[in-house]
Amino acid sequence: MKVYQTNEIKNIALLGSSGSGKTTLVEAMLFESGVIKRRGSVAAKNTVSDYFPVEQEYGYSVFSTVLHVEWNNKKLNIIDCPGSDDFVGSTVTALNVTDTAIILLNGQYGVEVGTQNHFRYTEKLNKPVIFLVNQLDNEKCDYDNILEQLKEAYGSKVVPIQYPIATGPGFNALIDVLLMKKYSWKPEGGAPVIEDIPAEEMDKAMEMHKALVEAAAENDEGLMEKFFEQDSLTEDEMREGIRKGLIARGMFPVFCVCGGKDMGVRRLMEFLGNVVPFVSEMPKAENTDGKEVAPDVNGPESLYFFKTSVEPHIGEVSYFKVMSGKVREGDDLLNADRGSKERIAQIYVVAGGNRVKVEELQAGDIGAAVKLKDVKTGNTLNGKDCDYKFNFIKYPNSKYSRAIKPVNEADVEKMMTILNRMREEDPTWVIEQSKELKQTLVHGQGEFHLRTLKWRLENNEKLQVKFEEPKIPYRETITKAARADYRHKKQSGGAGQFGEVHLIVEPYKEGMPVPDTYKFNGQEFKITVRGTEEIPLEWGGKLVFINSIVGGSIDARFLPAIMKGIMSRLEQGPLTGSYARDVRVIVYDGKMHPVDSNEISFMLAGRNAFSEAFKNAGPKILEPIYDVEVFVPSDRMGDVMGDLQGRRAMIMGMSSEKGFEKLVAKIPLKEMSSYSTALSSLTGGRASFIMKFASYELVPTDVQDKLIKDFEAKQTEE
């Protein structure tokens, strides 16, 4: 394979909802460019893209697949991303290391929630977008309606470059309004028959051609002037205008294909090769120091590793983008993140499971290396005199969690090692060993995302595991002031223990003053603040500890022990054993013994006095509340709304967003446990949601009573 220069390389992310036909389209592209000799199919489980056993088991993509095709002396690196929202991590990664996104639309459904989500990510990362309508041979395909949906969602920037003469099972021809030609295909697809546009289509084609010329001219002042003078542009000028429009996100061209029949695929690749921006024309990446790094072949050698996969019969394959300079076989590089040295023994360009060995890759190109010693996803390898690091990929928050444990208790360590390794492959799997909940938690993007993790553990690693509902991280607090005192006295032989603590507890809010007096059962207690400590708690909220001891009834050296006793109780609240927070404690009196008082005595006295006061201070359980945004098709709005209300949701607002409804709500975490599964079945997989932690709020009384009962029963059992 020849060495491609930076200005001959294009990096493209292929996105689209599940079922839009990405894997089939990729097969056609690889076939047309000669990478494969025959097209596989998803049904036959012999495609280049979905080649992992788990993908063949479930019948759709789980991992992104890196591919390359050579076309007209250009190299197109394509990353085919899974369609399911559960595997959004792959989409985010792909968009960060590519320069243009193709969003594939299913001819049957047009714009879906997945389309919206993918578009939102391209918007966030400022990437050019091409819309591609696939499956034009589907009997339910309505191209004009899809075009309408696209324009409604994304405005006048949506500009068709092609339209089909007819859709449905008989589809075999389209009009290209950039080249002003008719393309038609024989039943086997492949090379088109190119003819003049028939007279009956000329008016429609001319109208669309004019709109395209105008859109192309809009993005370049020189072209605009020329357009006003001549009312037309040459083919090359139009290409230039479209390219600039793509870079500025000033236009979103629409193409047509039928991937399953290999119709329109060559023309698409022609456009990708001739028109979409080169690596060198796109904004430069920034390293962690905020410095722009140009994809310059003469710059220092720097590789960013964006994906790791464990492949059958090979082991670990590490995928990288050459950010600067060039990489050759045998290069010795330094890992900027881990400090280790690494030799690049062999370099490959890949097409799914097919690998082609190359000697060199230049800036902007994408390749793979195998059997590296110490390279993880997100690491940067540099040559001499270069210390670049990159961390530009930001992943979305998790939406689905499960507690995980091995069926055989002895396998805990083995399980953790495998989980941490799997996270290298997919950083949106988050592994947490919760000290608070005493569970190992795996967090992911959805039920299917975690089901995939379990399948791989059991089938690839032969480790049987079980999932459980994760416990909820409740918090405890108090709602009124209370007082208590406690004397700890113990005599054993010569040495004894003695400590007595009198204290007041009350709920704490930021900035609240300390009263001069407190009144309990008609008795007044005067307060003189001698010292205040504010301790931010690692689980959220605060403990404020006030020393109000007058006359030396307790020696100052015992105060840290009292606070230690209180802290130990905060770590295990009296109601449900959950962490307690937002409490102010005032120690105002007590007693000590000249011989028997020691730190442990005051620690125990402080702990027990606090526990008693807490129970009398109107204790309440708090639960985590999340901000949730749900994107749902209009026709399923009622069902989704009804379901949310059954989950104790507080609806905060509704709005229409480009053909879909957006619901904003506050929902307790407890009620979100299997929400991704419920939402998918309510909407036939056409909705999505995002959630992030908002606050802790009081639980309703009936929920609190049940939680306390359950905790007491559990304590009795133990």
XYZ file of C-alpha atoms in Angstrom:
718
model
C 0.000 0.000 0.000
C 1.325 3.460 -0.896
C 2.141 6.020 1.804
C -0.641 8.611 1.745
C 0.205 12.253 2.401
C -1.762 14.353 4.889
C -3.538 16.146 2.035
C -4.738 12.801 0.596
C -6.379 11.517 3.794
C -10.005 11.942 4.860
C -11.349 10.705 8.191
C -15.065 9.974 8.334
C -17.409 8.806 11.124
C -20.385 6.740 9.954
C -23.341 7.259 12.312
C -26.970 6.257 12.272
C -29.701 4.652 14.398
C -29.868 0.871 14.844
C -31.264 -0.691 11.725
C -30.266 2.180 9.395
C -27.956 -0.197 7.504
C -24.422 1.034 8.353
C -22.827 -2.423 8.371
C -24.398 -3.280 4.976
C -23.285 0.058 3.483
C -19.723 -0.520 4.719
C -19.692 -3.945 3.010
C -20.659 -2.288 -0.272
C -17.958 0.406 0.154
C -15.255 -2.168 0.878
C -16.401 -4.283 -2.054
C -16.437 -1.344 -4.471
C -12.933 -0.275 -3.454
C -11.589 -3.816 -3.811
C -10.756 -4.384 -0.098
C -13.049 -7.461 -0.111
C -13.952 -9.791 -2.979
C -17.571 -10.448 -2.026
C -20.128 -8.677 0.136
C -21.135 -10.311 3.405
C -24.499 -9.829 5.113
C -25.635 -9.292 8.711
C -27.981 -12.293 8.420
C -25.143 -14.590 7.273
C -22.871 -13.225 10.092
C -19.971 -12.785 7.669
C -19.582 -9.003 7.523
C -16.257 -7.218 7.856
C -17.701 -4.777 10.342
C -19.638 -6.745 13.001
C -17.091 -9.521 13.363
C -17.025 -10.026 17.135
C -18.931 -13.038 18.536
C -21.105 -10.837 20.787
C -22.170 -8.765 17.727
C -23.058 -11.858 15.791
C -24.974 -13.171 18.793
C -27.150 -10.045 19.064
C -27.232 -9.113 15.373
C -26.119 -5.504 15.735
C -22.994 -3.465 16.343
C -21.489 -3.289 19.829
C -18.075 -1.818 18.956
C -16.994 0.789 16.495
C -15.097 -0.689 13.544
C -12.150 1.092 11.948
C -11.982 0.669 8.154
C -10.080 2.130 5.241
C -10.792 2.320 1.529
C -8.607 3.652 -1.276
C -10.513 5.634 -3.889
C -9.202 7.888 -6.681
C -5.757 8.154 -5.027
C -7.314 9.208 -1.722
C -7.432 7.266 1.484
C -10.750 7.293 3.324
C -10.538 6.171 6.952
C -14.053 5.299 8.073
C -15.154 4.505 11.633
C -18.459 2.613 11.601
C -20.187 3.321 14.931
C -22.883 1.270 16.701
C -26.369 2.729 16.291
C -27.727 1.987 19.743
C -27.629 4.828 22.265
C -26.164 2.283 24.719
C -22.876 2.423 22.816
C -22.642 6.185 22.494
C -19.039 6.072 23.777
C -17.920 4.769 20.368
C -19.715 7.628 18.611
C -18.114 10.264 20.827
C -14.663 8.730 20.310
C -15.093 8.452 16.535
C -16.262 12.054 16.153
C -13.247 13.282 18.097
C -10.707 11.598 15.803
C -12.491 12.117 12.456
C -13.282 15.241 10.449
C -16.670 14.579 8.830
C -19.783 12.728 9.964
C -22.103 10.805 7.649
C -25.477 10.372 9.360
C -27.339 7.470 7.801
C -31.146 7.569 7.745
C -33.383 4.531 7.491
C -35.614 5.117 4.437
C -38.536 3.626 6.360
C -38.322 5.903 9.457
C -36.444 9.051 8.366
C -35.323 11.282 11.255
C -35.259 9.299 14.512
C -34.269 10.159 18.081
C -30.895 8.487 17.368
C -30.448 10.883 14.415
C -31.060 13.815 16.748
C -28.616 12.502 19.337
C -25.877 11.958 16.761
C -26.467 15.392 15.264
C -26.250 16.953 18.717
C -22.780 15.430 19.191
C -21.614 16.741 15.786
C -22.898 20.168 16.833
C -21.019 20.006 20.117
C -17.772 19.057 18.323
C -18.396 21.342 15.331
C -18.041 18.593 12.670
C -19.309 18.732 9.073
C -22.384 16.557 8.415
C -23.623 14.711 5.321
C -27.073 13.083 5.507
C -27.416 9.835 3.644
C -30.865 8.306 2.986
C -30.530 4.517 2.795
C -32.911 1.665 2.043
C -34.682 3.534 -0.765
C -35.999 0.122 -1.842
C -38.157 -0.184 1.285
C -41.843 -0.116 0.375
C -42.488 2.385 3.200
C -39.742 4.760 2.071
C -40.973 8.299 1.328
C -37.977 10.419 0.257
C -39.865 13.746 -0.007
C -41.215 13.293 3.503
C -37.700 12.529 4.859
C -36.377 15.670 3.157
C -39.199 17.620 4.781
C -38.336 16.155 8.210
C -34.664 17.069 7.744
C -35.495 20.657 6.763
C -37.894 20.969 9.681
C -35.218 19.717 12.061
C -32.104 21.449 10.658
C -33.431 24.320 8.538
C -32.480 25.590 5.106
C -28.897 24.313 5.469
C -30.222 20.897 4.381
C -29.536 20.765 0.633
C -30.264 17.651 -1.477
C -27.577 16.630 -3.965
C -29.584 13.656 -5.201
C -33.171 12.511 -5.285
C -34.646 9.097 -6.309
C -36.952 8.973 -9.329
C -39.069 6.426 -7.440
C -38.737 4.582 -4.121
C -39.878 1.125 -3.052
C -38.872 -2.394 -4.163
C -38.373 -1.192 -7.764
C -35.838 1.538 -6.831
C -32.973 1.606 -9.358
C -32.417 5.228 -10.460
C -31.713 8.686 -9.070
C -31.027 12.192 -10.324
C -27.756 13.858 -9.264
C -28.296 17.652 -9.233
C -24.602 18.440 -8.702
C -23.509 16.653 -11.884
C -26.955 17.050 -13.508
C -27.039 13.426 -14.606
C -29.358 10.444 -14.219
C -27.786 7.409 -12.522
C -29.418 3.990 -12.894
C -28.423 0.446 -11.990
C -28.940 -3.077 -13.136
C -30.360 -5.475 -10.488
C -26.825 -6.473 -9.302
C -25.912 -2.776 -8.526
C -22.261 -1.669 -8.685
C -21.267 0.496 -11.679
C -24.086 2.882 -12.704
C -25.413 3.719 -16.137
C -24.952 7.518 -16.427
C -27.356 9.351 -18.789
C -28.851 12.764 -19.407
C -31.757 13.767 -17.214
C -35.096 12.798 -18.849
C -37.288 15.711 -19.916
C -40.031 14.930 -17.338
C -37.506 15.350 -14.482
C -35.749 18.435 -15.825
C -37.828 21.112 -14.067
C -37.483 19.484 -10.648
C -33.766 18.828 -11.202
C -33.128 22.433 -12.327
C -34.898 23.848 -9.312
C -32.816 21.674 -6.939
C -29.635 22.442 -8.907
C -30.218 26.190 -8.488
C -30.774 25.771 -4.736
C -27.525 23.780 -4.547
C -25.551 26.388 -6.554
C -26.878 29.107 -4.289
C -25.990 27.150 -1.112
C -22.472 26.470 -2.448
C -21.938 30.164 -3.360
C -23.116 31.329 0.078
C -19.994 30.076 1.784
C -17.451 31.982 -0.299
C -17.547 35.686 -1.178
C -15.748 35.234 -4.539
C -18.175 32.479 -5.560
C -21.112 34.587 -4.430
C -20.043 37.470 -6.692
C -19.534 35.099 -9.603
C -22.958 33.544 -8.985
C -24.634 36.977 -9.099
C -22.837 37.812 -12.346
C -23.382 34.509 -14.191
C -26.245 32.811 -12.318
C -24.218 29.565 -12.361
C -20.953 27.977 -11.174
C -18.637 25.378 -12.730
C -18.534 21.882 -11.244
C -15.159 22.589 -9.589
C -16.397 25.865 -8.128
C -19.410 24.101 -6.709
C -17.235 21.459 -5.124
C -15.124 24.204 -3.562
C -18.234 25.977 -2.263
C -19.715 22.742 -0.844
C -16.396 21.920 0.861
C -16.287 25.348 2.522
C -19.961 25.012 3.431
C -19.286 21.642 5.076
C -16.325 22.997 7.091
C -18.373 25.974 8.337
C -21.465 23.774 8.960
C -23.181 26.200 6.603
C -24.741 23.333 4.623
C -25.700 19.692 5.159
C -25.789 17.860 1.793
C -28.236 14.962 1.335
C -27.231 11.847 -0.635
C -29.135 8.695 -1.557
C -27.989 5.048 -1.502
C -29.296 1.558 -1.340
C -26.503 -0.247 0.519
C -28.174 -3.671 0.297
C -28.278 -3.520 -3.529
C -24.969 -1.615 -3.874
C -26.638 1.308 -5.678
C -25.262 4.841 -5.334
C -22.259 3.691 -3.273
C -19.611 4.530 -5.900
C -21.002 8.010 -6.412
C -20.985 8.569 -2.633
C -17.311 7.545 -2.398
C -16.504 9.808 -5.345
C -18.033 12.722 -3.424
C -16.201 11.758 -0.228
C -12.912 11.596 -2.122
C -13.403 14.828 -4.089
C -15.375 17.131 -1.840
C -15.292 16.416 1.903
C -12.536 18.268 3.782
C -9.034 16.864 4.142
C -7.467 16.463 7.575
C -5.312 19.522 6.886
C -8.380 21.772 6.298
C -10.028 21.153 9.644
C -9.492 23.021 12.942
C -6.383 21.780 14.776
C -6.588 19.602 17.899
C -5.444 21.084 21.199
C -3.116 19.262 23.588
C -3.553 19.375 27.372
C -1.401 22.546 27.544
C -3.930 24.319 25.308
C -1.460 24.404 22.390
C -2.772 23.735 18.872
C -1.139 20.713 17.219
C -1.186 20.809 13.425
C -1.266 17.520 11.472
C 2.132 18.369 9.982
C 4.321 15.551 8.628
C 7.417 17.622 9.485
C 6.248 18.191 13.075
C 7.351 16.080 16.099
C 6.130 12.473 16.149
C 2.998 12.067 18.319
C 0.358 9.297 18.320
C -2.944 9.419 20.227
C -4.494 6.033 21.124
C -8.266 6.273 20.973
C -9.413 2.648 21.057
C -8.281 -0.730 22.379
C -9.869 -4.019 21.460
C -9.095 -7.605 22.352
C -9.407 -9.609 19.145
C -9.774 -13.345 18.705
C -6.409 -15.074 18.031
C -4.403 -11.821 18.220
C -4.884 -10.305 21.626
C -4.807 -6.581 22.207
C -5.041 -4.277 19.181
C -4.383 -0.563 19.836
C -5.800 1.983 17.381
C -4.170 5.381 17.031
C -4.305 8.629 15.111
C -1.047 10.244 14.016
C -1.513 13.726 15.508
C 1.803 15.075 14.210
C 4.900 13.886 12.315
C 4.984 10.346 10.934
C 5.362 6.876 12.446
C 7.522 4.098 11.032
C 7.960 0.445 11.952
C 10.606 0.051 14.653
C 10.130 3.580 16.132
C 10.969 3.898 19.830
C 8.488 6.174 21.565
C 7.776 7.401 25.088
C 4.323 7.077 26.716
C 3.557 10.621 27.962
C 0.891 9.358 30.390
C 2.667 6.367 31.917
C 6.336 7.212 31.492
C 7.101 3.829 29.858
C 9.059 3.239 26.639
C 7.376 1.532 23.732
C 8.588 0.128 20.430
C 6.181 0.121 17.486
C 7.118 -3.237 15.970
C 4.473 -3.362 13.245
C 1.954 -0.892 11.851
C -1.311 -1.878 10.223
C -4.176 -0.251 8.421
C -7.365 -2.159 9.084
C -10.701 -3.030 7.614
C -12.522 -4.636 10.537
C -10.843 -7.965 11.175
C -8.653 -7.608 8.017
C -5.228 -6.056 8.568
C -2.743 -4.778 5.979
C 0.837 -4.199 7.108
C 2.344 -0.794 6.194
C 5.771 0.692 6.815
C 4.767 4.271 7.499
C 1.766 6.470 8.361
C 1.739 10.255 8.133
C 0.106 13.027 10.179
C -3.695 12.791 10.203
C -3.784 9.078 9.333
C -5.336 6.307 11.420
C -3.687 2.923 12.032
C -3.287 0.087 14.511
C -0.473 -1.619 16.396
C -0.497 -4.984 18.173
C 1.142 -6.382 21.281
C 2.159 -3.066 22.806
C 3.452 -3.453 26.375
C 1.823 -0.667 28.304
C -0.520 1.456 26.204
C -4.061 2.220 27.389
C -6.921 4.033 25.675
C -6.344 7.797 25.918
C -2.511 7.545 26.079
C -0.157 9.543 23.872
C 3.138 8.147 22.527
C 5.753 10.704 21.508
C 9.081 10.734 19.699
C 12.169 12.632 20.879
C 11.821 16.224 22.116
C 8.029 16.018 22.246
C 5.849 15.992 25.352
C 2.318 16.273 23.922
C -0.651 14.857 25.818
C -4.267 14.796 24.624
C -7.503 14.389 26.597
C -10.094 15.889 24.264
C -12.625 13.043 24.498
C -15.398 13.769 27.048
C -17.843 10.902 27.626
C -21.489 11.265 28.666
C -22.681 10.366 32.188
C -23.800 6.810 32.928
C -27.540 6.040 32.881
C -27.801 2.465 34.094
C -26.161 0.696 37.030
C -25.998 -2.792 38.422
C -24.219 -4.395 41.355
C -22.049 -7.233 40.082
C -20.528 -10.191 41.859
C -19.055 -13.500 40.730
C -21.112 -16.657 41.290
C -18.007 -18.095 42.976
C -16.881 -15.706 45.763
C -13.239 -16.711 45.223
C -13.277 -15.053 41.766
C -13.642 -11.462 43.005
C -10.070 -10.472 42.216
C -10.162 -12.158 38.797
C -13.432 -10.351 38.018
C -11.974 -6.933 38.935
C -8.905 -7.495 36.748
C -11.109 -8.401 33.748
C -13.511 -5.489 34.345
C -10.662 -2.977 34.483
C -9.246 -4.403 31.259
C -12.642 -4.218 29.554
C -12.940 -0.583 30.553
C -9.888 0.043 28.393
C -11.969 -1.061 25.430
C -15.005 0.966 26.368
C -14.436 3.924 28.760
C -18.225 4.356 29.176
C -18.219 1.232 31.348
C -17.460 2.691 34.771
C -16.367 0.329 37.543
C -16.859 1.424 41.163
C -16.129 -0.377 44.410
C -18.526 1.399 46.720
C -17.349 1.506 50.334
C -20.685 3.074 51.241
C -22.947 0.456 49.636
C -20.510 -2.448 50.131
C -21.085 -3.429 46.488
C -19.066 -3.508 43.290
C -21.028 -1.394 40.817
C -20.829 -1.284 37.030
C -22.319 1.782 35.383
C -23.129 2.025 31.696
C -25.312 3.704 29.082
C -28.227 1.265 29.205
C -29.467 -2.218 29.960
C -28.136 -3.652 26.696
C -24.745 -2.035 27.283
C -24.369 -3.890 30.598
C -25.886 -7.078 29.199
C -23.072 -7.061 26.653
C -20.522 -6.753 29.449
C -22.059 -9.744 31.239
C -22.166 -11.792 27.992
C -18.501 -11.167 27.383
C -17.522 -12.057 30.944
C -19.417 -15.334 30.724
C -18.621 -16.302 27.131
C -15.172 -14.879 26.428
C -13.709 -15.047 29.936
C -15.683 -18.085 31.189
C -16.498 -16.236 34.424
C -20.042 -16.617 35.733
C -21.388 -13.427 37.331
C -24.725 -12.177 38.582
C -26.294 -8.741 38.499
C -28.302 -7.277 41.353
C -30.179 -4.050 41.901
C -27.681 -1.538 43.312
C -28.505 -0.194 46.759
C -29.500 3.458 46.839
C -27.057 5.848 48.537
C -29.542 7.418 50.941
C -28.513 10.135 53.368
C -29.808 10.929 56.834
C -30.297 14.329 58.394
C -32.309 16.048 61.123
C -35.145 18.572 60.988
C -35.076 20.215 64.459
C -32.757 20.881 67.397
C -32.334 18.333 70.215
C -30.157 17.863 73.261
C -28.571 14.814 74.905
C -25.894 13.906 77.396
C -24.042 10.673 77.907
C -21.704 9.375 80.557
C -19.247 6.636 79.654
C -17.939 4.902 82.769
C -16.085 1.644 82.944
C -14.033 0.131 85.742
C -11.747 -2.789 85.128
C -9.101 -3.525 87.771
C -6.921 -0.533 88.417
C -7.514 1.470 85.258
C -10.909 2.913 84.488
C -12.609 4.879 81.707
C -14.623 8.039 82.283
C -16.028 10.689 79.991
C -19.237 12.726 80.026
C -20.460 14.863 77.129
C -23.443 17.278 76.904
C -24.299 18.428 73.404
C -26.947 20.017 71.190
C -27.590 19.039 67.558
C -29.526 20.984 64.919
C -29.966 20.970 61.136
C -27.307 23.046 59.413
C -27.721 25.396 56.424
C -24.898 27.438 54.922
C -24.319 30.776 56.681
C -26.883 30.276 59.514
C -26.045 32.139 62.725
C -25.463 30.488 66.134
C -28.176 31.474 68.685
C -27.083 32.773 72.112
C -29.516 30.450 73.897
C -31.386 27.228 73.277
C -34.536 26.162 75.146
C -35.436 22.491 75.829
C -38.315 21.458 78.165
C -38.444 24.942 79.648
C -34.715 24.945 80.467
C -32.379 27.509 78.869
C -28.858 26.711 77.699
C -26.486 29.638 77.077
C -23.949 29.286 74.273
C -20.532 30.911 74.077
C -18.702 30.039 70.872
C -15.062 29.348 71.676
C -14.133 27.591 68.481
C -15.837 26.395 65.258
C -14.768 23.674 62.851
C -16.466 23.164 59.487
C -15.835 19.724 58.028
C -16.978 19.160 54.422
C -18.033 15.487 54.308
C -16.696 13.339 51.437
C -20.261 12.065 50.813
C -21.669 15.609 50.526
C -22.934 18.168 53.036
C -21.153 19.326 56.191
C -20.561 18.726 59.856
C -20.137 21.957 61.852
C -18.564 21.337 65.279
C -18.770 24.123 67.887
C -16.841 24.173 71.152
C -18.898 26.046 73.763
C -17.275 24.654 76.920
C -16.882 27.228 79.667
C -14.820 26.782 82.786
C -12.772 23.842 81.579
C -15.331 21.103 82.377
C -13.769 19.139 79.493
C -10.125 19.583 78.613
C -9.533 20.941 75.046
C -7.308 17.940 74.268
C -10.384 15.641 74.396
C -12.373 17.618 71.812
C -10.844 15.851 68.758
C -11.828 12.496 70.340
C -15.447 13.704 70.776
C -15.491 14.816 67.150
C -14.056 11.463 66.068
C -16.923 9.702 67.891
C -19.490 11.946 66.148
C -17.863 11.310 62.742
C -18.054 7.553 63.226
C -21.802 7.905 63.810
C -22.224 10.142 60.785
C -20.717 7.345 58.695
C -23.489 5.070 59.849
C -26.705 6.947 60.538
C -29.085 5.500 63.156
C -32.113 5.142 60.825
C -30.813 3.032 57.947
C -27.052 2.894 58.426
C -26.633 5.479 55.595
C -24.280 8.465 55.760
C -25.635 11.448 57.703
C -25.036 15.091 56.680
C -25.778 18.775 57.313
C -25.663 18.731 61.095
C -24.349 21.303 63.580
C -23.136 19.966 66.912
C -22.541 22.220 69.914
C -20.628 20.653 72.813
C -21.469 22.912 75.768
C -20.692 20.892 78.935
C -19.462 17.634 80.361
C -17.265 16.096 83.037
C -13.925 14.423 83.225
C -11.929 12.458 85.794
C -8.329 13.409 86.699
C -7.150 9.765 86.297
C -9.717 7.728 84.337
C -10.484 10.163 81.472
C -8.844 9.354 78.165
C -9.475 9.738 74.447
C -11.427 6.518 74.001
C -13.796 7.444 76.867
C -14.655 10.768 75.221
C -14.892 9.246 71.774
C -17.528 6.775 73.046
C -19.343 9.411 75.112
C -19.442 11.807 72.097
C -20.660 9.063 69.779
C -23.470 7.916 72.070
C -24.593 11.430 73.042
C -24.750 12.368 69.355
C -26.676 9.193 68.485
C -29.314 9.885 71.121
C -29.684 13.565 70.196
C -29.924 12.669 66.472
C -32.826 10.247 67.138
C -34.714 12.997 68.991
C -34.090 15.676 66.374
C -36.781 14.680 63.869
C -34.437 12.499 61.779
C -35.275 12.200 58.094
C -33.979 10.174 55.187
C -32.837 11.998 52.064
C -32.730 10.371 48.629
C -30.730 11.291 45.518
C -32.780 13.170 42.918
C -31.677 13.349 39.291
C -32.369 15.843 36.531
C -33.678 13.791 33.615
C -34.256 14.893 30.003
C -36.287 12.544 27.821
C -36.427 12.923 24.015
C -39.514 11.193 22.715
C -41.485 11.011 19.418
C -44.685 13.084 19.657
C -46.964 10.049 19.203
C -45.572 8.352 22.332
C -45.623 11.387 24.570
C -48.703 10.372 26.594
C -47.332 6.892 27.411
C -43.969 8.285 28.522
C -45.607 10.991 30.619
C -47.862 8.472 32.388
C -44.900 6.216 33.112
C -42.867 9.101 34.593
C -45.682 10.071 36.936
C -45.746 6.508 38.218
C -42.047 7.007 39.082
C -42.643 9.942 41.463
C -41.369 12.325 38.793
C -41.809 16.061 39.085
C -42.276 17.408 35.532
C -40.328 20.662 35.239
C -41.032 21.536 31.642
C -41.827 20.421 28.091
C -40.704 21.700 24.737
C -40.762 20.651 21.105
C -37.359 20.125 19.540
C -37.113 19.445 15.826
C -39.992 17.042 15.483
C -39.575 15.484 18.922
C -40.801 16.315 22.373
C -38.376 17.038 25.154
C -39.503 16.353 28.720
C -37.536 17.723 31.679
C -38.195 16.160 35.082
C -36.733 15.572 38.541
C -36.882 11.899 39.474
C -35.612 9.887 42.473
C -32.731 7.572 41.570
C -34.649 4.659 43.121
C -37.267 5.013 40.362
C -34.715 5.112 37.539
C -33.377 1.612 38.145
C -34.609 0.007 34.894
C -35.791 3.111 33.120
C -33.793 2.586 29.932
C -35.515 -0.790 29.397
C -38.990 0.603 30.175
C -38.517 3.614 27.877
C -37.296 1.405 25.054
C -40.324 -0.902 25.267
C -42.778 2.055 25.571
C -41.414 3.709 22.429
C -40.140 0.777 20.364
C -36.552 1.958 20.965
C -37.282 5.405 19.456
C -36.654 7.525 22.563
C -33.579 8.429 24.574
C -32.741 10.194 27.815
C -29.886 11.768 29.741
C -29.626 12.109 33.508
C -27.354 13.824 35.990
C -27.333 14.156 39.762
C -29.266 17.203 41.011
C -29.636 17.098 44.818
C -30.702 15.215 47.913
C -34.351 15.669 48.980
C -36.499 14.316 51.815
C -38.244 11.025 51.033
C -42.042 10.832 51.525
C -43.123 9.541 54.964
C -44.445 6.181 53.674
C -41.156 5.515 51.847
C -39.184 6.440 54.997
C -41.228 4.097 57.219
C -40.619 1.232 54.796
C -36.866 1.903 54.608
C -36.524 1.971 58.411
C -38.568 -1.238 58.733
C -36.428 -3.007 56.113
C -33.232 -1.873 57.842
C -34.417 -3.056 61.259
C -35.424 -6.444 59.831
C -32.010 -6.785 58.221
C -30.271 -5.887 61.504
C -32.308 -8.524 63.327
C -31.326 -11.157 60.713
C -27.663 -10.330 61.091
